[in-house]
mmCIF file of C-alpha atoms and ligand atoms in Angstrom:
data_model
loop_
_atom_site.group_PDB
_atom_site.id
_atom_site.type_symbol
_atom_site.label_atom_id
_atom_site.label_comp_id
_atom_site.label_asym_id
_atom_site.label_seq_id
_atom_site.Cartn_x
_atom_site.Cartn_y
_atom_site.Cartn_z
ATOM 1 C CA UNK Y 496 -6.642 -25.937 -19.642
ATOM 2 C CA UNK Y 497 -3.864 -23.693 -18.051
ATOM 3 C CA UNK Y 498 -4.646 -20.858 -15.640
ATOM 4 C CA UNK Y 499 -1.109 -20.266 -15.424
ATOM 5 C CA UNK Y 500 2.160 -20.022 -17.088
ATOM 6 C CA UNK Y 501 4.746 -22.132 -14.465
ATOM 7 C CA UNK Y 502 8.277 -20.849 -14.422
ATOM 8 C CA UNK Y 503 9.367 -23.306 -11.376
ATOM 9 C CA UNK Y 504 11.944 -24.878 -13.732
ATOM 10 C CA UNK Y 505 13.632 -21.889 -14.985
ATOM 11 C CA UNK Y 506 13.440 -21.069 -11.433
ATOM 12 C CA UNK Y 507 15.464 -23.745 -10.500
ATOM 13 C CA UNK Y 508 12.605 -25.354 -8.265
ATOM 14 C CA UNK Y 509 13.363 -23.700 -5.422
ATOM 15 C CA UNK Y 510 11.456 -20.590 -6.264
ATOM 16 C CA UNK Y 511 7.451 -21.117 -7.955
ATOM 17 C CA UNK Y 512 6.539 -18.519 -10.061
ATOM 18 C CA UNK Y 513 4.156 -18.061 -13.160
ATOM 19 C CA UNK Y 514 2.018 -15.722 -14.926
ATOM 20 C CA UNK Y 515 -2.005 -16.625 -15.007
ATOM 21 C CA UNK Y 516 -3.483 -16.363 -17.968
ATOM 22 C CA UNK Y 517 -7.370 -14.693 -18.808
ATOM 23 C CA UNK Y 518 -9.363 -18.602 -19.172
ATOM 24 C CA UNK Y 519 -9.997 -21.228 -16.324
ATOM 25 C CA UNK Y 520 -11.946 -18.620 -14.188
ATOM 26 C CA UNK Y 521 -15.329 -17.965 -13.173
ATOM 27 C CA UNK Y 522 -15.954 -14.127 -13.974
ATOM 28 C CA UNK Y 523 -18.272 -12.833 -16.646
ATOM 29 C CA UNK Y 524 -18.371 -10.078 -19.411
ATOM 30 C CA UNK Y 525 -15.674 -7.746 -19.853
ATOM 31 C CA UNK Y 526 -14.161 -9.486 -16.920
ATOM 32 C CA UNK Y 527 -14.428 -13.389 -18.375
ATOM 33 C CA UNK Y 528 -13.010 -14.910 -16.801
ATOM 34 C CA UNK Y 529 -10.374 -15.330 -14.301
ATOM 35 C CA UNK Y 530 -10.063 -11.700 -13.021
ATOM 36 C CA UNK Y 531 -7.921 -11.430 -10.416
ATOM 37 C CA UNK Y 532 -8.322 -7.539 -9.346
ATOM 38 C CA UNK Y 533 -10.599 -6.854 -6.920
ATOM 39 C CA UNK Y 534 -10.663 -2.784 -8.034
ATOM 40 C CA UNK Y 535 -11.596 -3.223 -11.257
ATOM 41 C CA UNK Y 536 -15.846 -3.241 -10.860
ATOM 42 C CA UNK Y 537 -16.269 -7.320 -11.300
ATOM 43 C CA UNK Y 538 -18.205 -9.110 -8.925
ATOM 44 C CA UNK Y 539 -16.037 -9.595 -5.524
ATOM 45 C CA UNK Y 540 -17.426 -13.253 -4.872
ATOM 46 C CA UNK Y 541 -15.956 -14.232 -8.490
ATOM 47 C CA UNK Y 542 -12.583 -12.827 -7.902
ATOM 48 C CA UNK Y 543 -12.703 -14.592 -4.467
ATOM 49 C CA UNK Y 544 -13.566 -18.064 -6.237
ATOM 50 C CA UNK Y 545 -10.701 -16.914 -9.146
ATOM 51 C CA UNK Y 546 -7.874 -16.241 -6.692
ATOM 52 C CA UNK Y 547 -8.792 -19.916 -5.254
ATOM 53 C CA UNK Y 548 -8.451 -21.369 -8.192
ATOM 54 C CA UNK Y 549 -5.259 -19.476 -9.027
ATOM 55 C CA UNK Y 550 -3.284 -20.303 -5.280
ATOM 56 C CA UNK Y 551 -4.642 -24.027 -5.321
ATOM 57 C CA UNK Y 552 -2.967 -24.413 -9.036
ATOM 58 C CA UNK Y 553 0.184 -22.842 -7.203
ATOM 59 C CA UNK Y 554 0.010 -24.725 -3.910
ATOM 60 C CA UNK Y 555 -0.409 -21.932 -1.777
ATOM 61 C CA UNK Y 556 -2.502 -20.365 0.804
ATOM 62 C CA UNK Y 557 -4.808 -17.625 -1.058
ATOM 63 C CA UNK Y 558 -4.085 -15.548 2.550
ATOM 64 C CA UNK Y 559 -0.582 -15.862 1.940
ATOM 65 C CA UNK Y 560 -0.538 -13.954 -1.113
ATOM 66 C CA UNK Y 561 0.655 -10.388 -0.875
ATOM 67 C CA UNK Y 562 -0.313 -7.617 -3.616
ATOM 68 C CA UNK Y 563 1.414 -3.751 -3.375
ATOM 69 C CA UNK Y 564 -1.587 -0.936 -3.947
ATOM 70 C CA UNK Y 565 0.360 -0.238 -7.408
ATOM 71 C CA UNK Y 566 0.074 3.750 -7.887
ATOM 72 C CA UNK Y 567 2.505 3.537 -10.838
ATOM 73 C CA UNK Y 568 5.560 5.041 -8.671
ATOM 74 C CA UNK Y 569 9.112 3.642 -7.488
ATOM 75 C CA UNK Y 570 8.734 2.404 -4.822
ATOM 76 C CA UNK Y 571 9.393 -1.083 -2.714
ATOM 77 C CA UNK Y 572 8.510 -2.565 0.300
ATOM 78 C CA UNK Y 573 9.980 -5.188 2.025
ATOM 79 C CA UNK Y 574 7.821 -7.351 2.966
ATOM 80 C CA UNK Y 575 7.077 -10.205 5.846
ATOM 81 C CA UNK Y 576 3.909 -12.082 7.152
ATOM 82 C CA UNK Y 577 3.815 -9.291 9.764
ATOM 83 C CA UNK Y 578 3.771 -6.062 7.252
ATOM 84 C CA UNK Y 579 0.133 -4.008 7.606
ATOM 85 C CA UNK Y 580 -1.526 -4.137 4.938
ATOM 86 C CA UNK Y 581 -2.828 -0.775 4.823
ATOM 87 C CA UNK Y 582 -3.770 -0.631 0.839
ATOM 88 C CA UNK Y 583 -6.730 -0.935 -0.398
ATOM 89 C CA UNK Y 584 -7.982 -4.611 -0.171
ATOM 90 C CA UNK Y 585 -5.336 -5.851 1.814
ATOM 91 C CA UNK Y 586 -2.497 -4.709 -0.174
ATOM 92 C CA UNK Y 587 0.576 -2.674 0.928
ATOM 93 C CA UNK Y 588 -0.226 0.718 0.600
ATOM 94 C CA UNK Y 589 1.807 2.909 -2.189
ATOM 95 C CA UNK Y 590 3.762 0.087 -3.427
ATOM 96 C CA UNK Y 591 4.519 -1.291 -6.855
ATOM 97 C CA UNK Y 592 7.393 -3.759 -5.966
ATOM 98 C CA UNK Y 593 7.510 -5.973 -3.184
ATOM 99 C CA UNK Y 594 10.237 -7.844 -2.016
ATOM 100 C CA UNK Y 595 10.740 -10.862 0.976
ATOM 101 C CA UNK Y 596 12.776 -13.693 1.985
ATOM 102 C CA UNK Y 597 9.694 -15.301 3.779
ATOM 103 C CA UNK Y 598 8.812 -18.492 2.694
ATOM 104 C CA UNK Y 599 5.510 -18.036 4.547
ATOM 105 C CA UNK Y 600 4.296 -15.399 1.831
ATOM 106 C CA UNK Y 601 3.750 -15.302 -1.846
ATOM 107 C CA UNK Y 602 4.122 -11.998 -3.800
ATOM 108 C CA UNK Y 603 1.981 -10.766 -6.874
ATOM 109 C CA UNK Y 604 1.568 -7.940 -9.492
ATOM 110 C CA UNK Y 605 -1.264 -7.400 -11.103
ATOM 111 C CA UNK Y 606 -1.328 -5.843 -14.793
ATOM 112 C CA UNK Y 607 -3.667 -5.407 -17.815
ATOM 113 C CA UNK Y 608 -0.626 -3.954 -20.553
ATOM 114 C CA UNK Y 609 1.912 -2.876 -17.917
ATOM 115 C CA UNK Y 610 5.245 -5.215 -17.635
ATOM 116 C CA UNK Y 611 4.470 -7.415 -14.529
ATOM 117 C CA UNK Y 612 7.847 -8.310 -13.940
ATOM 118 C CA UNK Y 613 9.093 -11.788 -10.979
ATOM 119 C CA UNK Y 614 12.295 -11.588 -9.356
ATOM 120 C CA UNK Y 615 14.401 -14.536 -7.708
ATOM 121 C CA UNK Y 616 17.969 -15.521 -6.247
ATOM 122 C CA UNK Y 617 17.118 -18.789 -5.417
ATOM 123 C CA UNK Y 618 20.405 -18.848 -3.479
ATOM 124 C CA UNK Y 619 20.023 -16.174 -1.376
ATOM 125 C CA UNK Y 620 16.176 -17.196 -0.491
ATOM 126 C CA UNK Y 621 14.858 -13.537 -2.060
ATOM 127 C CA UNK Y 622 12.203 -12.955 -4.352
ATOM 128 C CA UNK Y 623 10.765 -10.035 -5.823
ATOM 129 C CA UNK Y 624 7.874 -8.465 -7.466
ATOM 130 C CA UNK Y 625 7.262 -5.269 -9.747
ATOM 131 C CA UNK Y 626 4.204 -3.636 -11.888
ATOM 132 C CA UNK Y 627 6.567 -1.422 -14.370
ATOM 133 C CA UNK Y 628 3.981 0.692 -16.491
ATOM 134 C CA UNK Y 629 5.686 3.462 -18.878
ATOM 135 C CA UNK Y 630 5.667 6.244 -15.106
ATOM 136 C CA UNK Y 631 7.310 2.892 -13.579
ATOM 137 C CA UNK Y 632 9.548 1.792 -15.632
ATOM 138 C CA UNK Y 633 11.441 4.910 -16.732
ATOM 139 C CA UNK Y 634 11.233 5.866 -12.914
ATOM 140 C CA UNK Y 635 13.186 3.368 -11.767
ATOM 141 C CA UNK Y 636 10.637 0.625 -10.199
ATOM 142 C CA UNK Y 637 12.783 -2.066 -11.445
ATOM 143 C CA UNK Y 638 16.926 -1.108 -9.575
ATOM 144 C CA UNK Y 639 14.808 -0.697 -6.676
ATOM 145 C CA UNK Y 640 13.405 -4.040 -6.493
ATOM 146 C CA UNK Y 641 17.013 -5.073 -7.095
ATOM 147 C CA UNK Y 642 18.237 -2.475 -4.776
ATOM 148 C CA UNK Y 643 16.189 -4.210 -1.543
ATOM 149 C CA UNK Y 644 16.735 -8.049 -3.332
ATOM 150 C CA UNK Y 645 20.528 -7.091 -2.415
ATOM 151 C CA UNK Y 646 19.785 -5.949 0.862
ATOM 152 C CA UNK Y 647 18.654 -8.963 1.966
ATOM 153 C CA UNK Y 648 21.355 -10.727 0.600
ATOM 154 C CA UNK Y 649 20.754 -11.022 -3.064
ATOM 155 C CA UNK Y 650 23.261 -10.837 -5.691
ATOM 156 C CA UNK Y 651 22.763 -9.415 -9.254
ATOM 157 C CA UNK Y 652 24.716 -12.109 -11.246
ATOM 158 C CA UNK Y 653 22.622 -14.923 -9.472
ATOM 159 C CA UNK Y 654 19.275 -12.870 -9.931
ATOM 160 C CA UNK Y 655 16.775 -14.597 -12.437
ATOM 161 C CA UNK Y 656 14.232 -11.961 -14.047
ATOM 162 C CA UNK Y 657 10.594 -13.381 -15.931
ATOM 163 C CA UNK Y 658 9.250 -10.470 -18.303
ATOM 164 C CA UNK Y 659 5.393 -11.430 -18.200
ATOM 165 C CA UNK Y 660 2.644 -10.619 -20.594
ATOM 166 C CA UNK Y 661 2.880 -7.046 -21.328
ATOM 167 C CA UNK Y 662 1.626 -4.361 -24.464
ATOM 168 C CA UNK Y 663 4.373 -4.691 -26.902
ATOM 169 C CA UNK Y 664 5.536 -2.268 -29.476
ATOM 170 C CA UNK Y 665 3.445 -3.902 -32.363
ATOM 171 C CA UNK Y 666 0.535 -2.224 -30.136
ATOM 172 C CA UNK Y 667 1.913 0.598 -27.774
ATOM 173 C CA UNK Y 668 1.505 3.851 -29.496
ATOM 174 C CA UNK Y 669 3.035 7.142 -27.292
ATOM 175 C CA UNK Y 670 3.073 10.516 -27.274
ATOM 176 C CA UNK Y 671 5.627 12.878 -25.939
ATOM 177 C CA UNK Y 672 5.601 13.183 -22.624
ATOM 178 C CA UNK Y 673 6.431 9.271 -22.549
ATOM 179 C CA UNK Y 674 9.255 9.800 -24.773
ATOM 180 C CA UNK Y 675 10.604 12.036 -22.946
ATOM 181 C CA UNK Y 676 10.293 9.934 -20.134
ATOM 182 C CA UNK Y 677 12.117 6.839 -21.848
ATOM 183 C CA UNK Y 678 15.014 9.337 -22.932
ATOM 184 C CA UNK Y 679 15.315 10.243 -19.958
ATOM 185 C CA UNK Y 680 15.345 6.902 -18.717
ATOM 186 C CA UNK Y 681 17.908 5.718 -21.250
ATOM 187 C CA UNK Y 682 20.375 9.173 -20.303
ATOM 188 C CA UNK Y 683 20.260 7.664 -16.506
ATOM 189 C CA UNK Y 684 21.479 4.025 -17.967
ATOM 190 C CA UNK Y 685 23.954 5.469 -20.493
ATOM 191 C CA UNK Y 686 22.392 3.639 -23.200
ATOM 192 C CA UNK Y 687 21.078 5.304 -26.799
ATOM 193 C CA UNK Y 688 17.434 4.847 -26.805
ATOM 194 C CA UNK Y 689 16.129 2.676 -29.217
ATOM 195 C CA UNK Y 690 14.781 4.607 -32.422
ATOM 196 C CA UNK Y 691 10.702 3.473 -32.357
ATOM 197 C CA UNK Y 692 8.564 3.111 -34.701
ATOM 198 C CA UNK Y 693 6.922 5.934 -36.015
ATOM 199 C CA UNK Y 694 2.702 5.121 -35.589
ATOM 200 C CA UNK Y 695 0.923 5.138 -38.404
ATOM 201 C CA UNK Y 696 -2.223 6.365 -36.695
ATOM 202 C CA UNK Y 697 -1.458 9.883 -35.779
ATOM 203 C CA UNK Y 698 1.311 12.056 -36.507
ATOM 204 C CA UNK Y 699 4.375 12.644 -32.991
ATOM 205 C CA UNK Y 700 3.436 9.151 -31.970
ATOM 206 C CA UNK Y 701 5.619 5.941 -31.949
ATOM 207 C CA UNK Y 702 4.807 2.437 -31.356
ATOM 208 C CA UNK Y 703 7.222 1.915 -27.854
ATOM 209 C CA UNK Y 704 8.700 -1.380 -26.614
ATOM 210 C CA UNK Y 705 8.322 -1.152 -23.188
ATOM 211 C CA UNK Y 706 9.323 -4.757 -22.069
ATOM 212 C CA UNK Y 707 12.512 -3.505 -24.044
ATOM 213 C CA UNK Y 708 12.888 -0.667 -21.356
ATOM 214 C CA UNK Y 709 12.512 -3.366 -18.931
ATOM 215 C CA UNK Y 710 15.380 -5.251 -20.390
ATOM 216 C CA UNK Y 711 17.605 -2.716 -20.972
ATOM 217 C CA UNK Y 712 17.152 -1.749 -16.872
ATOM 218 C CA UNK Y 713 17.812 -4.917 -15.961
ATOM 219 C CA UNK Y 714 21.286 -5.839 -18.251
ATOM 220 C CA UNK Y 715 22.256 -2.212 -17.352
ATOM 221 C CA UNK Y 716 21.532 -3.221 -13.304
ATOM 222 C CA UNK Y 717 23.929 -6.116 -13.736
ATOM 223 C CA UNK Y 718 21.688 -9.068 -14.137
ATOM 224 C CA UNK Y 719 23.144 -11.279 -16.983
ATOM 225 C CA UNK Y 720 21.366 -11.842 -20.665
ATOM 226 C CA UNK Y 721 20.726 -15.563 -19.879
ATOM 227 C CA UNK Y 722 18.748 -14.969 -16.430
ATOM 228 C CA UNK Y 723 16.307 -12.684 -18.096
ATOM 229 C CA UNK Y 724 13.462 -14.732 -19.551
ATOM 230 C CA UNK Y 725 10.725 -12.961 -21.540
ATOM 231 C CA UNK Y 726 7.243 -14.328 -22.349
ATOM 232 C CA UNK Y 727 7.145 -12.289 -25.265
ATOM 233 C CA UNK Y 728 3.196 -11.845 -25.389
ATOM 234 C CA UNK Y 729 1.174 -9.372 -25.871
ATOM 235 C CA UNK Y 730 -1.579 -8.733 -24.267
ATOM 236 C CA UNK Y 731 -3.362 -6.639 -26.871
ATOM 237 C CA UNK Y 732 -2.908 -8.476 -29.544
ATOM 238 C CA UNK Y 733 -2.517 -12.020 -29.206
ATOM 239 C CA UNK Y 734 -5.350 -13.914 -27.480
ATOM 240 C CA UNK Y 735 -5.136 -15.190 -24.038
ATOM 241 C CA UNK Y 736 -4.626 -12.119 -21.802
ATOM 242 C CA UNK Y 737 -6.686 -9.302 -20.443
ATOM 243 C CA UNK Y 738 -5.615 -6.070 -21.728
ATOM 244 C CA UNK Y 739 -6.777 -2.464 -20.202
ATOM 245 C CA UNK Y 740 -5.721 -0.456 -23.812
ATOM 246 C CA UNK Y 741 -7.834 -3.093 -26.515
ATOM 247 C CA UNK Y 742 -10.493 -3.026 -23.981
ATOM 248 C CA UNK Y 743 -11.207 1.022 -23.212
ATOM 249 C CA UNK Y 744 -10.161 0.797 -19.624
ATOM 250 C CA UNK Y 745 -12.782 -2.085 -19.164
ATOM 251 C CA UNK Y 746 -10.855 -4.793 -18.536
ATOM 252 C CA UNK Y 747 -9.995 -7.678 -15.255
ATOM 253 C CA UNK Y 748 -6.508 -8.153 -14.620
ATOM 254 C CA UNK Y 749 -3.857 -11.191 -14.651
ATOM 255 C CA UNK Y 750 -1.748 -11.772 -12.025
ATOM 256 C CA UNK Y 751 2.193 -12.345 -11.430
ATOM 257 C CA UNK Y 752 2.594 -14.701 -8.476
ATOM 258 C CA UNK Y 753 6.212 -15.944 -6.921
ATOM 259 C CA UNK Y 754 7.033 -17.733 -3.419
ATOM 260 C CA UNK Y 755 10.065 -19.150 -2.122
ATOM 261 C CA UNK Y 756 9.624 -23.246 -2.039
ATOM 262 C CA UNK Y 757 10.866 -24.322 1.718
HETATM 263 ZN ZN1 ZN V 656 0.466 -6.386 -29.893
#
């Protein structure tokens, strides 16, 4: 069995970076079984054992891994083995992308239907990490991470982007104030918004892509159709991943995880 899906090749092998899946853990219930948030009500001691299990499949130091609080806003940190970790259980407070060029430290998103999204210029030495939810991603989460990946030396044609499991449009039905959002989001890049789906369930709504939005971001930031990979699973409706919208808010969470390989 496979706790994680391992992007180290596409990353070159100089960066290790994957997407853990919901088997291969220890949790129970709603939370069965590798849960990996520590907010979400499981039992603390499971997601202890769960993010063991996770770092040792990764060859890391659990210690070493570094999670942003995630309020579903803009903004980054840069981070290094020295940053306080003010947020609630040891993460960096107010953050949903992180960004480093220390090998010491390994970055991760959590998500349960929001695009959990790894960065890397393996040539530079910069990695990056963001949790893009509809408030996220149409905010701008994603040319920020870029934004500080190029302040420490990163450069957009070289960046590699994974798209990890994430609600998809044959399950992400939205009202108006989220397309509004997205149009707005779309005016900023210049781009025509896609035309959604109309949802079937209830009149107003549409079934939204947001990985799409993701995408469209990213080739309009300058990073080049071949360097964005996308895992193209859902997490409502194929098996395999915890998601927060199937579930009625009672759901673990999967992690994103990247470090830089010294
Ligand atoms: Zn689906």
């Amino acid at each position: 069995m496979t706790r994680l899906i391992l992007l180290d090749q596409w990353l070159l092998n100089k960066v290790s970076g994957g997407f853990s899946r919901r088997d291969g853990g220890v949790s129970q219930g709603v939370y069965r079984s590798l849960n990996v948030g520590f907010h979400v009500g499981d039992d603390a001691s499971h997601v202890v054992e769960n993010r063991l299990l996770l770092a040792r499949d990764m060859g890391i130091d659990v210690n070493n891994i570094v999670f942003g609080e995630q309020i579903h806003s803009n903004q980054v940190e840069i981070v290094t083995k020295d940053t306080v970790r003010s947020g609630p259980f040891d993460s960096i407070a107010k953050a949903d992308g992180l960004v480093t060029s220390d090998p010491s430290i390994a970055l991760g998103v959590l998500t349960a239907d929001c695009v959990p999204l790894l960065f890397a210029d393996a040539g530079a030495g910069v990695i990056g990490v963001a949790h893009a939810g509809w408030r996220g991603a149409t905010s701008g989460i994603i040319s920020e991470v870029i934004a500080n990946m190029v302040l420490l030396g990163g450069l957009q044609e070289r960046i590699r982007v994974a798209i990890g499991p994430a609600i998809r449009s044959c399950c992400y039905e939205v009202d108006t104030p989220v397309i509004r959002a997205a149009r707005v989001a779309y005016d900023r890049m210049g781009r025509h918004m896609p035309s959604w789906q109309k949802s079937t369930i209830h009149t107003g709504t549409v079934m939204m892509d947001l990985p799409r939005i993701c995408h469209d971001e990213l080739r309009t930031l300058g990073i080049v159709e071949e360097h964005i990979l996308d895992t193209a699973i859902c997490t409502s409706c194929m098996p395999g991943s915890f998601s927060h919208r199937r579930d009625f808010g009672q759901s673990g969470r999967q992690a994103g995880l990247i470090r830089l390989r010294g």
